[in-house]
Amino acid sequence: MVLWNLHTYLPMVEWPAHDHGNGSHHQILAAYFLTPNRLLTHGRNDGLAVWDTWGYASAAIDAPLTVPDRCAAATAPPPRLLGRMEIVNGGFCAASVVPGTAVSF
């Protein structure tokens, strides 16, 4: 998973969002911002994950229009995992988010 800074067009952070710690990366079917600081990702065959992206969202908004170090994304810590839910969907259909529904993490 990569979060991009749209001011500089460079990656802010990169991390294996759906690898379960065993090095086998799963394709990400969908990603939605539930709030400005909560990212929901849906990995193929392994469920949903919610990430705390607070530091990255505020950095992207408040960032000055300068070109940062291109290697910064490789060393930035990944967002904090807030929760994971395993689902069975056959690995083909992405999750959908209904606007206006209550979400709390």
PDB file of C-alpha atoms in Angstrom:
ATOM      1  CA  MET A   1       0.000   0.000   0.000  1.00  0.00           C
ATOM      2  CA  VAL A   2       1.302   3.461  -0.829  1.00  0.00           C
ATOM      3  CA  LEU A   3       0.042   6.820   0.420  1.00  0.00           C
ATOM      4  CA  TRP A   4       0.995   9.621  -1.956  1.00  0.00           C
ATOM      5  CA  ASN A   5       1.555  13.314  -1.295  1.00  0.00           C
ATOM      6  CA  LEU A   6      -0.447  15.078  -3.987  1.00  0.00           C
ATOM      7  CA  HIS A   7       1.518  18.314  -3.540  1.00  0.00           C
ATOM      8  CA  THR A   8       4.843  16.705  -4.475  1.00  0.00           C
ATOM      9  CA  TYR A   9       3.602  13.619  -6.383  1.00  0.00           C
ATOM     10  CA  LEU A  10       5.922  11.458  -4.283  1.00  0.00           C
ATOM     11  CA  PRO A  11       5.072   8.551  -1.957  1.00  0.00           C
ATOM     12  CA  MET A  12       4.798   9.462   1.735  1.00  0.00           C
ATOM     13  CA  VAL A  13       4.799   5.932   3.125  1.00  0.00           C
ATOM     14  CA  GLU A  14       4.777   2.415   1.737  1.00  0.00           C
ATOM     15  CA  TRP A  15       3.883  -0.760   3.651  1.00  0.00           C
ATOM     16  CA  PRO A  16       2.621  -4.324   3.075  1.00  0.00           C
ATOM     17  CA  ALA A  17      -0.968  -3.783   4.237  1.00  0.00           C
ATOM     18  CA  HIS A  18      -2.149  -7.380   3.766  1.00  0.00           C
ATOM     19  CA  ASP A  19       0.778  -9.747   4.229  1.00  0.00           C
ATOM     20  CA  HIS A  20       0.006 -11.321   7.652  1.00  0.00           C
ATOM     21  CA  GLY A  21       3.702 -11.145   8.517  1.00  0.00           C
ATOM     22  CA  ASN A  22       4.657 -14.090   6.324  1.00  0.00           C
ATOM     23  CA  GLY A  23       5.869 -12.199   3.253  1.00  0.00           C
ATOM     24  CA  SER A  24       2.996 -13.280   1.007  1.00  0.00           C
ATOM     25  CA  HIS A  25       1.418 -10.060  -0.221  1.00  0.00           C
ATOM     26  CA  HIS A  26      -2.265 -10.021  -1.100  1.00  0.00           C
ATOM     27  CA  GLN A  27      -3.694  -7.762  -3.781  1.00  0.00           C
ATOM     28  CA  ILE A  28      -5.663  -4.804  -2.428  1.00  0.00           C
ATOM     29  CA  LEU A  29      -9.143  -4.743  -3.940  1.00  0.00           C
ATOM     30  CA  ALA A  30     -10.297  -1.443  -2.425  1.00  0.00           C
ATOM     31  CA  ALA A  31      -9.184   1.413  -0.194  1.00  0.00           C
ATOM     32  CA  TYR A  32     -11.470   4.043   1.330  1.00  0.00           C
ATOM     33  CA  PHE A  33     -10.889   6.891   3.750  1.00  0.00           C
ATOM     34  CA  LEU A  34     -13.626   6.448   6.382  1.00  0.00           C
ATOM     35  CA  THR A  35     -12.542   9.715   7.993  1.00  0.00           C
ATOM     36  CA  PRO A  36      -9.568  11.952   7.151  1.00  0.00           C
ATOM     37  CA  ASN A  37      -7.459   9.821   9.524  1.00  0.00           C
ATOM     38  CA  ARG A  38      -8.906   6.319   9.084  1.00  0.00           C
ATOM     39  CA  LEU A  39      -8.142   4.221   6.011  1.00  0.00           C
ATOM     40  CA  LEU A  40     -10.047   1.002   5.261  1.00  0.00           C
ATOM     41  CA  THR A  41      -8.301  -1.483   2.981  1.00  0.00           C
ATOM     42  CA  HIS A  42      -9.719  -4.713   1.561  1.00  0.00           C
ATOM     43  CA  GLY A  43      -7.206  -7.391   0.613  1.00  0.00           C
ATOM     44  CA  ARG A  44      -7.980 -10.233  -1.751  1.00  0.00           C
ATOM     45  CA  ASN A  45      -8.829 -13.403   0.217  1.00  0.00           C
ATOM     46  CA  ASP A  46      -7.889 -11.974   3.605  1.00  0.00           C
ATOM     47  CA  GLY A  47     -10.411  -9.398   4.776  1.00  0.00           C
ATOM     48  CA  LEU A  48     -10.592  -5.784   5.866  1.00  0.00           C
ATOM     49  CA  ALA A  49      -8.119  -3.646   7.792  1.00  0.00           C
ATOM     50  CA  VAL A  50      -8.485  -0.176   9.311  1.00  0.00           C
ATOM     51  CA  TRP A  51      -5.381   2.011   9.593  1.00  0.00           C
ATOM     52  CA  ASP A  52      -4.644   5.160  11.589  1.00  0.00           C
ATOM     53  CA  THR A  53      -3.191   7.587   9.022  1.00  0.00           C
ATOM     54  CA  TRP A  54      -3.265  10.693  11.228  1.00  0.00           C
ATOM     55  CA  GLY A  55       0.361  11.779  10.775  1.00  0.00           C
ATOM     56  CA  TYR A  56       0.294  11.233   7.030  1.00  0.00           C
ATOM     57  CA  ALA A  57      -3.003  12.975   6.345  1.00  0.00           C
ATOM     58  CA  SER A  58      -1.999  16.094   8.264  1.00  0.00           C
ATOM     59  CA  ALA A  59       1.476  16.090   6.678  1.00  0.00           C
ATOM     60  CA  ALA A  60      -0.006  15.924   3.174  1.00  0.00           C
ATOM     61  CA  ILE A  61      -2.363  18.813   3.868  1.00  0.00           C
ATOM     62  CA  ASP A  62       0.103  21.069   5.704  1.00  0.00           C
ATOM     63  CA  ALA A  63       3.183  20.226   3.651  1.00  0.00           C
ATOM     64  CA  PRO A  64       5.032  23.114   2.066  1.00  0.00           C
ATOM     65  CA  LEU A  65       5.423  22.972  -1.700  1.00  0.00           C
ATOM     66  CA  THR A  66       9.004  21.737  -1.608  1.00  0.00           C
ATOM     67  CA  VAL A  67      10.409  18.504  -2.954  1.00  0.00           C
ATOM     68  CA  PRO A  68      11.237  16.163  -0.054  1.00  0.00           C
ATOM     69  CA  ASP A  69      13.829  13.436   0.015  1.00  0.00           C
ATOM     70  CA  ARG A  70      12.709  10.724  -2.438  1.00  0.00           C
ATOM     71  CA  CYS A  71      13.895   7.982  -0.052  1.00  0.00           C
ATOM     72  CA  ALA A  72      11.753   9.176   2.871  1.00  0.00           C
ATOM     73  CA  ALA A  73       8.885   6.766   2.043  1.00  0.00           C
ATOM     74  CA  ALA A  74      11.200   3.783   2.379  1.00  0.00           C
ATOM     75  CA  THR A  75      12.088   4.739   5.974  1.00  0.00           C
ATOM     76  CA  ALA A  76       8.758   6.162   7.207  1.00  0.00           C
ATOM     77  CA  PRO A  77       6.970   3.978   9.772  1.00  0.00           C
ATOM     78  CA  PRO A  78       3.756   2.395   8.501  1.00  0.00           C
ATOM     79  CA  PRO A  79       0.369   3.573   9.746  1.00  0.00           C
ATOM     80  CA  ARG A  80      -0.858   1.856  12.908  1.00  0.00           C
ATOM     81  CA  LEU A  81      -3.256  -1.047  12.367  1.00  0.00           C
ATOM     82  CA  LEU A  82      -6.425  -0.378  14.378  1.00  0.00           C
ATOM     83  CA  GLY A  83      -8.350  -3.503  13.493  1.00  0.00           C
ATOM     84  CA  ARG A  84      -8.672  -6.399  11.101  1.00  0.00           C
ATOM     85  CA  MET A  85     -11.730  -8.429  10.166  1.00  0.00           C
ATOM     86  CA  GLU A  86     -11.505 -11.649   8.218  1.00  0.00           C
ATOM     87  CA  ILE A  87     -14.228 -12.091   5.605  1.00  0.00           C
ATOM     88  CA  VAL A  88     -15.041 -14.785   3.081  1.00  0.00           C
ATOM     89  CA  ASN A  89     -15.806 -13.308  -0.329  1.00  0.00           C
ATOM     90  CA  GLY A  90     -14.077 -15.527  -2.840  1.00  0.00           C
ATOM     91  CA  GLY A  91     -11.468 -12.854  -3.478  1.00  0.00           C
ATOM     92  CA  PHE A  92     -13.247 -11.161  -6.363  1.00  0.00           C
ATOM     93  CA  CYS A  93     -15.654  -8.553  -4.984  1.00  0.00           C
ATOM     94  CA  ALA A  94     -14.403  -5.434  -3.236  1.00  0.00           C
ATOM     95  CA  ALA A  95     -16.027  -4.091  -0.098  1.00  0.00           C
ATOM     96  CA  SER A  96     -18.263  -1.053  -0.435  1.00  0.00           C
ATOM     97  CA  VAL A  97     -18.632   1.843   1.975  1.00  0.00           C
ATOM     98  CA  VAL A  98     -22.028   3.480   2.390  1.00  0.00           C
ATOM     99  CA  PRO A  99     -21.611   7.247   2.994  1.00  0.00           C
ATOM    100  CA  GLY A 100     -23.162   8.586   6.150  1.00  0.00           C
ATOM    101  CA  THR A 101     -23.057   5.340   8.132  1.00  0.00           C
ATOM    102  CA  ALA A 102     -21.615   5.352  11.636  1.00  0.00           C
ATOM    103  CA  VAL A 103     -18.009   4.178  11.911  1.00  0.00           C
ATOM    104  CA  SER A 104     -16.030   4.167  15.133  1.00  0.00           C
ATOM    105  CA  PHE A 105     -12.491   2.948  15.733  1.00  0.00           C
TER     106      PHE A 105
END
